[in-house]
Amino acid sequence: MTSPSDKRASGNPAKQAQIDLTVKQQREQKRQEKLAEYQKQVAKRKRGKLVWWVVGSTAAVAVVGLVIASFAFAPAPPTSYQAGNSTGREISGVETFQNRSDHVQGAVTYEQNPPAGGPHNPIWLNCGVYTQPQQNENAVHSMEHGAVWITYDPARVDQAGIDALKAVMPSSYALLSPYPDMDTPIAVSAWNHQLKLDDPNDPRIAEFFTEYWRSQNAPEPNAACSGAIDGPGKA
């Protein structure tokens, strides 16, 4: 039995050499072809990795950009104050009163307009922003718990002014509602303290919150300002 190499053998040395050379050339050609194919595959994998790296990097940059944008363009957090942070300082224009704090039924005639304390309904008004006037007797109960009540005359305070008042409010223990026919455009009231002003951007509003918000001098400073009733127009 003869092998393939035997079949290729020739009795003529010159021709045999030519046959051997041809076989070597074929083998080399195949080797070069395999090498070229291997290099092609390697280059293809490298290009794939590069594409994915670029895509991944671009996506990462995009995510980082979105995170930064979310911080940059996110709404400003609600203004915060420290509960019971009264310092005893005097704020220009603030009036001080002495009011009773008993619970009563029915309507109450208050000594201040809007009220800054006094007899009130047993059920408090849930704190928040209201677009309609509220019952004095329920709002006064909220102030008994340490809330600050911002009231404004809707005939003299426009939407920009209302937005300015909202911006100075903390997220809890604060009320904002229209109060028609006041003797001033704006009044900020806490238990036994009140500040009347003309400008919704007046810096004394924030000073008032700093001094009287959740004051420990309120009759029930640690009681809730939620879980009771929502008045009309709760935003």
PDB file of C-alpha atoms in Angstrom:
ATOM      1  CA  MET A   1       0.000   0.000   0.000  1.00  0.00           C
ATOM      2  CA  THR A   2       1.367   3.371  -1.002  1.00  0.00           C
ATOM      3  CA  SER A   3       1.015   6.702   0.849  1.00  0.00           C
ATOM      4  CA  PRO A   4       0.075  10.029  -0.792  1.00  0.00           C
ATOM      5  CA  SER A   5       3.723  11.047  -0.548  1.00  0.00           C
ATOM      6  CA  ASP A   6       4.697   7.928  -2.451  1.00  0.00           C
ATOM      7  CA  LYS A   7       2.230   8.842  -5.179  1.00  0.00           C
ATOM      8  CA  ARG A   8       3.840  12.218  -5.504  1.00  0.00           C
ATOM      9  CA  ALA A   9       7.351  10.753  -5.686  1.00  0.00           C
ATOM     10  CA  SER A  10       9.087  10.729  -9.040  1.00  0.00           C
ATOM     11  CA  GLY A  11      12.119   8.901 -10.343  1.00  0.00           C
ATOM     12  CA  ASN A  12      13.380  12.140 -11.840  1.00  0.00           C
ATOM     13  CA  PRO A  13      15.265  14.094  -9.139  1.00  0.00           C
ATOM     14  CA  ALA A  14      14.605  17.456 -10.819  1.00  0.00           C
ATOM     15  CA  LYS A  15      10.947  16.755 -11.182  1.00  0.00           C
ATOM     16  CA  GLN A  16      10.783  15.386  -7.637  1.00  0.00           C
ATOM     17  CA  ALA A  17      12.315  18.621  -6.375  1.00  0.00           C
ATOM     18  CA  GLN A  18       9.712  20.583  -8.294  1.00  0.00           C
ATOM     19  CA  ILE A  19       6.953  18.459  -6.769  1.00  0.00           C
ATOM     20  CA  ASP A  20       8.377  18.952  -3.253  1.00  0.00           C
ATOM     21  CA  LEU A  21       8.569  22.707  -3.825  1.00  0.00           C
ATOM     22  CA  THR A  22       4.988  22.803  -5.000  1.00  0.00           C
ATOM     23  CA  VAL A  23       3.841  20.918  -1.891  1.00  0.00           C
ATOM     24  CA  LYS A  24       5.797  23.298   0.334  1.00  0.00           C
ATOM     25  CA  GLN A  25       4.292  26.277  -1.466  1.00  0.00           C
ATOM     26  CA  GLN A  26       0.811  24.876  -1.012  1.00  0.00           C
ATOM     27  CA  ARG A  27       1.450  24.271   2.675  1.00  0.00           C
ATOM     28  CA  GLU A  28       2.888  27.782   3.082  1.00  0.00           C
ATOM     29  CA  GLN A  29      -0.007  29.277   1.217  1.00  0.00           C
ATOM     30  CA  LYS A  30      -2.461  27.462   3.494  1.00  0.00           C
ATOM     31  CA  ARG A  31      -0.485  28.562   6.535  1.00  0.00           C
ATOM     32  CA  GLN A  32      -0.534  32.160   5.311  1.00  0.00           C
ATOM     33  CA  GLU A  33      -4.242  31.899   4.627  1.00  0.00           C
ATOM     34  CA  LYS A  34      -4.884  30.577   8.129  1.00  0.00           C
ATOM     35  CA  LEU A  35      -2.665  33.279   9.611  1.00  0.00           C
ATOM     36  CA  ALA A  36      -4.471  35.950   7.610  1.00  0.00           C
ATOM     37  CA  GLU A  37      -7.844  34.598   8.743  1.00  0.00           C
ATOM     38  CA  TYR A  38      -6.672  34.510  12.372  1.00  0.00           C
ATOM     39  CA  GLN A  39      -5.406  38.090  12.142  1.00  0.00           C
ATOM     40  CA  LYS A  40      -8.676  39.115  10.555  1.00  0.00           C
ATOM     41  CA  GLN A  41     -10.645  37.553  13.410  1.00  0.00           C
ATOM     42  CA  VAL A  42      -8.375  39.195  16.010  1.00  0.00           C
ATOM     43  CA  ALA A  43      -8.814  42.581  14.313  1.00  0.00           C
ATOM     44  CA  LYS A  44     -12.582  42.035  14.200  1.00  0.00           C
ATOM     45  CA  ARG A  45     -12.689  41.235  17.927  1.00  0.00           C
ATOM     46  CA  LYS A  46     -10.595  44.295  18.674  1.00  0.00           C
ATOM     47  CA  ARG A  47     -12.926  46.476  16.635  1.00  0.00           C
ATOM     48  CA  GLY A  48     -15.919  44.979  18.451  1.00  0.00           C
ATOM     49  CA  LYS A  49     -14.351  45.660  21.818  1.00  0.00           C
ATOM     50  CA  LEU A  50     -13.521  49.203  20.759  1.00  0.00           C
ATOM     51  CA  VAL A  51     -17.083  49.814  19.595  1.00  0.00           C
ATOM     52  CA  TRP A  52     -18.507  48.508  22.851  1.00  0.00           C
ATOM     53  CA  TRP A  53     -16.003  50.514  24.845  1.00  0.00           C
ATOM     54  CA  VAL A  54     -17.006  53.666  22.967  1.00  0.00           C
ATOM     55  CA  VAL A  55     -20.697  52.874  23.383  1.00  0.00           C
ATOM     56  CA  GLY A  56     -20.223  52.056  27.063  1.00  0.00           C
ATOM     57  CA  SER A  57     -18.174  55.184  27.671  1.00  0.00           C
ATOM     58  CA  THR A  58     -20.722  57.322  25.862  1.00  0.00           C
ATOM     59  CA  ALA A  59     -23.539  55.775  27.877  1.00  0.00           C
ATOM     60  CA  ALA A  60     -21.623  56.316  31.110  1.00  0.00           C
ATOM     61  CA  VAL A  61     -21.009  59.952  30.213  1.00  0.00           C
ATOM     62  CA  ALA A  62     -24.696  60.318  29.370  1.00  0.00           C
ATOM     63  CA  VAL A  63     -25.730  58.808  32.712  1.00  0.00           C
ATOM     64  CA  VAL A  64     -23.356  61.094  34.591  1.00  0.00           C
ATOM     65  CA  GLY A  65     -24.747  64.016  32.619  1.00  0.00           C
ATOM     66  CA  LEU A  66     -28.297  63.056  33.528  1.00  0.00           C
ATOM     67  CA  VAL A  67     -27.396  62.743  37.196  1.00  0.00           C
ATOM     68  CA  ILE A  68     -25.723  66.149  37.173  1.00  0.00           C
ATOM     69  CA  ALA A  69     -28.685  67.655  35.322  1.00  0.00           C
ATOM     70  CA  SER A  70     -31.112  66.131  37.811  1.00  0.00           C
ATOM     71  CA  PHE A  71     -29.321  67.952  40.610  1.00  0.00           C
ATOM     72  CA  ALA A  72     -28.880  71.142  38.620  1.00  0.00           C
ATOM     73  CA  PHE A  73     -32.486  71.417  37.474  1.00  0.00           C
ATOM     74  CA  ALA A  74     -34.304  69.715  40.335  1.00  0.00           C
ATOM     75  CA  PRO A  75     -36.728  71.903  42.266  1.00  0.00           C
ATOM     76  CA  ALA A  76     -35.232  73.545  45.299  1.00  0.00           C
ATOM     77  CA  PRO A  77     -36.026  71.611  48.489  1.00  0.00           C
ATOM     78  CA  PRO A  78     -38.579  73.150  50.852  1.00  0.00           C
ATOM     79  CA  THR A  79     -37.212  75.741  53.235  1.00  0.00           C
ATOM     80  CA  SER A  80     -36.343  74.183  56.584  1.00  0.00           C
ATOM     81  CA  TYR A  81     -36.199  75.654  60.061  1.00  0.00           C
ATOM     82  CA  GLN A  82     -35.289  74.271  63.447  1.00  0.00           C
ATOM     83  CA  ALA A  83     -38.233  73.448  65.692  1.00  0.00           C
ATOM     84  CA  GLY A  84     -38.314  75.576  68.803  1.00  0.00           C
ATOM     85  CA  ASN A  85     -35.397  77.682  67.600  1.00  0.00           C
ATOM     86  CA  SER A  86     -36.692  80.833  69.293  1.00  0.00           C
ATOM     87  CA  THR A  87     -33.881  83.166  70.229  1.00  0.00           C
ATOM     88  CA  GLY A  88     -35.934  85.875  71.897  1.00  0.00           C
ATOM     89  CA  ARG A  89     -34.814  88.416  69.325  1.00  0.00           C
ATOM     90  CA  GLU A  90     -37.098  91.225  68.310  1.00  0.00           C
ATOM     91  CA  ILE A  91     -38.362  91.324  64.732  1.00  0.00           C
ATOM     92  CA  SER A  92     -39.491  94.713  63.517  1.00  0.00           C
ATOM     93  CA  GLY A  93     -43.262  94.901  63.207  1.00  0.00           C
ATOM     94  CA  VAL A  94     -44.130  91.777  65.211  1.00  0.00           C
ATOM     95  CA  GLU A  95     -47.027  92.252  67.633  1.00  0.00           C
ATOM     96  CA  THR A  96     -47.427  90.097  70.735  1.00  0.00           C
ATOM     97  CA  PHE A  97     -50.710  89.127  72.395  1.00  0.00           C
ATOM     98  CA  GLN A  98     -52.133  87.064  75.242  1.00  0.00           C
ATOM     99  CA  ASN A  99     -54.837  84.651  74.115  1.00  0.00           C
ATOM    100  CA  ARG A 100     -56.821  81.868  75.724  1.00  0.00           C
ATOM    101  CA  SER A 101     -56.407  78.332  74.388  1.00  0.00           C
ATOM    102  CA  ASP A 102     -59.653  76.563  75.325  1.00  0.00           C
ATOM    103  CA  HIS A 103     -61.611  74.334  72.941  1.00  0.00           C
ATOM    104  CA  VAL A 104     -65.083  75.543  72.013  1.00  0.00           C
ATOM    105  CA  GLN A 105     -67.844  74.768  69.571  1.00  0.00           C
ATOM    106  CA  GLY A 106     -69.220  77.211  67.020  1.00  0.00           C
ATOM    107  CA  ALA A 107     -67.902  80.499  65.667  1.00  0.00           C
ATOM    108  CA  VAL A 108     -65.486  82.644  67.669  1.00  0.00           C
ATOM    109  CA  THR A 109     -65.030  86.405  67.514  1.00  0.00           C
ATOM    110  CA  TYR A 110     -61.273  86.934  67.621  1.00  0.00           C
ATOM    111  CA  GLU A 111     -59.447  89.933  68.947  1.00  0.00           C
ATOM    112  CA  GLN A 112     -56.966  89.856  66.049  1.00  0.00           C
ATOM    113  CA  ASN A 113     -57.802  89.776  62.356  1.00  0.00           C
ATOM    114  CA  PRO A 114     -56.635  87.284  61.226  1.00  0.00           C
ATOM    115  CA  PRO A 115     -56.463  85.561  64.608  1.00  0.00           C
ATOM    116  CA  ALA A 116     -53.165  84.849  66.353  1.00  0.00           C
ATOM    117  CA  GLY A 117     -54.551  82.511  68.980  1.00  0.00           C
ATOM    118  CA  GLY A 118     -57.613  82.249  71.173  1.00  0.00           C
ATOM    119  CA  PRO A 119     -60.463  79.790  71.756  1.00  0.00           C
ATOM    120  CA  HIS A 120     -60.770  77.335  68.901  1.00  0.00           C
ATOM    121  CA  ASN A 121     -62.456  74.246  67.502  1.00  0.00           C
ATOM    122  CA  PRO A 122     -61.416  70.871  68.976  1.00  0.00           C
ATOM    123  CA  ILE A 123     -60.361  69.708  65.472  1.00  0.00           C
ATOM    124  CA  TRP A 124     -57.317  71.286  63.847  1.00  0.00           C
ATOM    125  CA  LEU A 125     -56.781  72.109  60.165  1.00  0.00           C
ATOM    126  CA  ASN A 126     -54.240  69.923  58.389  1.00  0.00           C
ATOM    127  CA  CYS A 127     -51.210  71.995  57.514  1.00  0.00           C
ATOM    128  CA  GLY A 128     -50.489  72.795  53.866  1.00  0.00           C
ATOM    129  CA  VAL A 129     -51.352  75.191  51.052  1.00  0.00           C
ATOM    130  CA  TYR A 130     -54.980  76.151  50.451  1.00  0.00           C
ATOM    131  CA  THR A 131     -56.465  78.104  47.566  1.00  0.00           C
ATOM    132  CA  GLN A 132     -59.644  79.028  49.452  1.00  0.00           C
ATOM    133  CA  PRO A 133     -60.270  80.783  52.786  1.00  0.00           C
ATOM    134  CA  GLN A 134     -60.297  78.542  55.868  1.00  0.00           C
ATOM    135  CA  GLN A 135     -62.251  78.419  59.107  1.00  0.00           C
ATOM    136  CA  ASN A 136     -60.500  80.513  61.737  1.00  0.00           C
ATOM    137  CA  GLU A 137     -61.398  78.113  64.514  1.00  0.00           C
ATOM    138  CA  ASN A 138     -59.640  75.138  62.898  1.00  0.00           C
ATOM    139  CA  ALA A 139     -56.574  77.103  61.764  1.00  0.00           C
ATOM    140  CA  VAL A 140     -56.114  78.548  65.248  1.00  0.00           C
ATOM    141  CA  HIS A 141     -56.011  74.993  66.624  1.00  0.00           C
ATOM    142  CA  SER A 142     -53.141  74.279  64.195  1.00  0.00           C
ATOM    143  CA  MET A 143     -51.274  77.273  65.590  1.00  0.00           C
ATOM    144  CA  GLU A 144     -51.842  75.845  69.066  1.00  0.00           C
ATOM    145  CA  HIS A 145     -49.687  72.929  67.841  1.00  0.00           C
ATOM    146  CA  GLY A 146     -46.877  75.259  66.752  1.00  0.00           C
ATOM    147  CA  ALA A 147     -47.863  75.943  63.140  1.00  0.00           C
ATOM    148  CA  VAL A 148     -47.345  79.294  61.416  1.00  0.00           C
ATOM    149  CA  TRP A 149     -50.261  80.595  59.372  1.00  0.00           C
ATOM    150  CA  ILE A 150     -49.589  82.816  56.342  1.00  0.00           C
ATOM    151  CA  THR A 151     -52.660  84.664  55.108  1.00  0.00           C
ATOM    152  CA  TYR A 152     -52.911  87.014  52.132  1.00  0.00           C
ATOM    153  CA  ASP A 153     -55.543  89.278  50.637  1.00  0.00           C
ATOM    154  CA  PRO A 154     -56.230  87.778  47.181  1.00  0.00           C
ATOM    155  CA  ALA A 155     -57.206  91.210  45.861  1.00  0.00           C
ATOM    156  CA  ARG A 156     -53.718  92.574  46.606  1.00  0.00           C
ATOM    157  CA  VAL A 157     -51.357  89.590  46.203  1.00  0.00           C
ATOM    158  CA  ASP A 158     -50.864  88.111  42.724  1.00  0.00           C
ATOM    159  CA  GLN A 159     -49.669  84.636  41.747  1.00  0.00           C
ATOM    160  CA  ALA A 160     -46.018  85.682  41.817  1.00  0.00           C
ATOM    161  CA  GLY A 161     -46.518  86.866  45.388  1.00  0.00           C
ATOM    162  CA  ILE A 162     -48.241  83.610  46.346  1.00  0.00           C
ATOM    163  CA  ASP A 163     -45.315  81.659  44.870  1.00  0.00           C
ATOM    164  CA  ALA A 164     -42.894  83.766  46.921  1.00  0.00           C
ATOM    165  CA  LEU A 165     -44.854  82.934  50.076  1.00  0.00           C
ATOM    166  CA  LYS A 166     -44.830  79.231  49.205  1.00  0.00           C
ATOM    167  CA  ALA A 167     -41.068  79.351  48.737  1.00  0.00           C
ATOM    168  CA  VAL A 168     -40.457  80.505  52.290  1.00  0.00           C
ATOM    169  CA  MET A 169     -42.701  77.845  53.835  1.00  0.00           C
ATOM    170  CA  PRO A 170     -41.276  74.682  55.419  1.00  0.00           C
ATOM    171  CA  SER A 171     -42.768  71.347  54.387  1.00  0.00           C
ATOM    172  CA  SER A 172     -44.750  70.923  57.607  1.00  0.00           C
ATOM    173  CA  TYR A 173     -46.370  72.921  60.414  1.00  0.00           C
ATOM    174  CA  ALA A 174     -47.257  75.775  58.079  1.00  0.00           C
ATOM    175  CA  LEU A 175     -50.497  77.015  56.557  1.00  0.00           C
ATOM    176  CA  LEU A 176     -51.049  79.269  53.560  1.00  0.00           C
ATOM    177  CA  SER A 177     -54.497  80.500  52.578  1.00  0.00           C
ATOM    178  CA  PRO A 178     -56.264  83.551  51.166  1.00  0.00           C
ATOM    179  CA  TYR A 179     -57.962  85.821  53.689  1.00  0.00           C
ATOM    180  CA  PRO A 180     -60.086  88.486  52.009  1.00  0.00           C
ATOM    181  CA  ASP A 181     -60.483  92.016  53.342  1.00  0.00           C
ATOM    182  CA  MET A 182     -57.491  92.079  55.673  1.00  0.00           C
ATOM    183  CA  ASP A 183     -56.169  95.508  56.622  1.00  0.00           C
ATOM    184  CA  THR A 184     -52.816  94.531  55.065  1.00  0.00           C
ATOM    185  CA  PRO A 185     -51.839  92.436  52.018  1.00  0.00           C
ATOM    186  CA  ILE A 186     -50.090  89.750  54.098  1.00  0.00           C
ATOM    187  CA  ALA A 187     -50.134  88.545  57.702  1.00  0.00           C
ATOM    188  CA  VAL A 188     -47.907  85.887  59.237  1.00  0.00           C
ATOM    189  CA  SER A 189     -49.262  84.506  62.498  1.00  0.00           C
ATOM    190  CA  ALA A 190     -48.047  82.142  65.196  1.00  0.00           C
ATOM    191  CA  TRP A 191     -49.552  81.588  68.605  1.00  0.00           C
ATOM    192  CA  ASN A 192     -49.681  85.042  70.272  1.00  0.00           C
ATOM    193  CA  HIS A 193     -47.435  86.623  67.620  1.00  0.00           C
ATOM    194  CA  GLN A 194     -48.245  88.315  64.322  1.00  0.00           C
ATOM    195  CA  LEU A 195     -46.413  90.206  61.587  1.00  0.00           C
ATOM    196  CA  LYS A 196     -48.290  92.251  58.976  1.00  0.00           C
ATOM    197  CA  LEU A 197     -46.561  93.271  55.757  1.00  0.00           C
ATOM    198  CA  ASP A 198     -47.010  94.545  52.231  1.00  0.00           C
ATOM    199  CA  ASP A 199     -44.313  92.638  50.343  1.00  0.00           C
ATOM    200  CA  PRO A 200     -44.390  88.831  49.930  1.00  0.00           C
ATOM    201  CA  ASN A 201     -40.594  88.929  49.473  1.00  0.00           C
ATOM    202  CA  ASP A 202     -40.004  90.668  52.789  1.00  0.00           C
ATOM    203  CA  PRO A 203     -37.085  88.890  54.553  1.00  0.00           C
ATOM    204  CA  ARG A 204     -38.873  89.262  57.886  1.00  0.00           C
ATOM    205  CA  ILE A 205     -41.188  86.401  56.891  1.00  0.00           C
ATOM    206  CA  ALA A 206     -38.296  83.927  57.040  1.00  0.00           C
ATOM    207  CA  GLU A 207     -37.123  85.558  60.281  1.00  0.00           C
ATOM    208  CA  PHE A 208     -40.595  85.037  61.719  1.00  0.00           C
ATOM    209  CA  PHE A 209     -40.480  81.326  60.858  1.00  0.00           C
ATOM    210  CA  THR A 210     -37.026  81.021  62.377  1.00  0.00           C
ATOM    211  CA  GLU A 211     -38.249  82.558  65.594  1.00  0.00           C
ATOM    212  CA  TYR A 212     -41.761  81.135  66.012  1.00  0.00           C
ATOM    213  CA  TRP A 213     -42.121  77.980  63.897  1.00  0.00           C
ATOM    214  CA  ARG A 214     -42.992  75.081  66.233  1.00  0.00           C
ATOM    215  CA  SER A 215     -42.207  77.317  69.172  1.00  0.00           C
ATOM    216  CA  GLN A 216     -42.145  75.562  72.513  1.00  0.00           C
ATOM    217  CA  ASN A 217     -44.160  78.505  73.841  1.00  0.00           C
ATOM    218  CA  ALA A 218     -47.230  77.331  71.910  1.00  0.00           C
ATOM    219  CA  PRO A 219     -49.798  75.590  74.151  1.00  0.00           C
ATOM    220  CA  GLU A 220     -49.283  72.184  72.487  1.00  0.00           C
ATOM    221  CA  PRO A 221     -45.956  72.457  70.622  1.00  0.00           C
ATOM    222  CA  ASN A 222     -45.426  68.760  69.885  1.00  0.00           C
ATOM    223  CA  ALA A 223     -48.935  67.864  68.741  1.00  0.00           C
ATOM    224  CA  ALA A 224     -49.609  66.879  65.111  1.00  0.00           C
ATOM    225  CA  CYS A 225     -50.460  69.165  62.227  1.00  0.00           C
ATOM    226  CA  SER A 226     -51.933  66.403  60.072  1.00  0.00           C
ATOM    227  CA  GLY A 227     -54.458  63.606  60.481  1.00  0.00           C
ATOM    228  CA  ALA A 228     -57.406  65.913  61.165  1.00  0.00           C
ATOM    229  CA  ILE A 229     -59.396  67.766  58.477  1.00  0.00           C
ATOM    230  CA  ASP A 230     -58.569  69.241  55.088  1.00  0.00           C
ATOM    231  CA  GLY A 231     -60.305  72.517  54.408  1.00  0.00           C
ATOM    232  CA  PRO A 232     -61.639  73.520  50.972  1.00  0.00           C
ATOM    233  CA  GLY A 233     -59.079  74.108  48.228  1.00  0.00           C
ATOM    234  CA  LYS A 234     -56.288  71.921  49.642  1.00  0.00           C
ATOM    235  CA  ALA A 235     -53.493  72.021  47.054  1.00  0.00           C
TER     236      ALA A 235
END
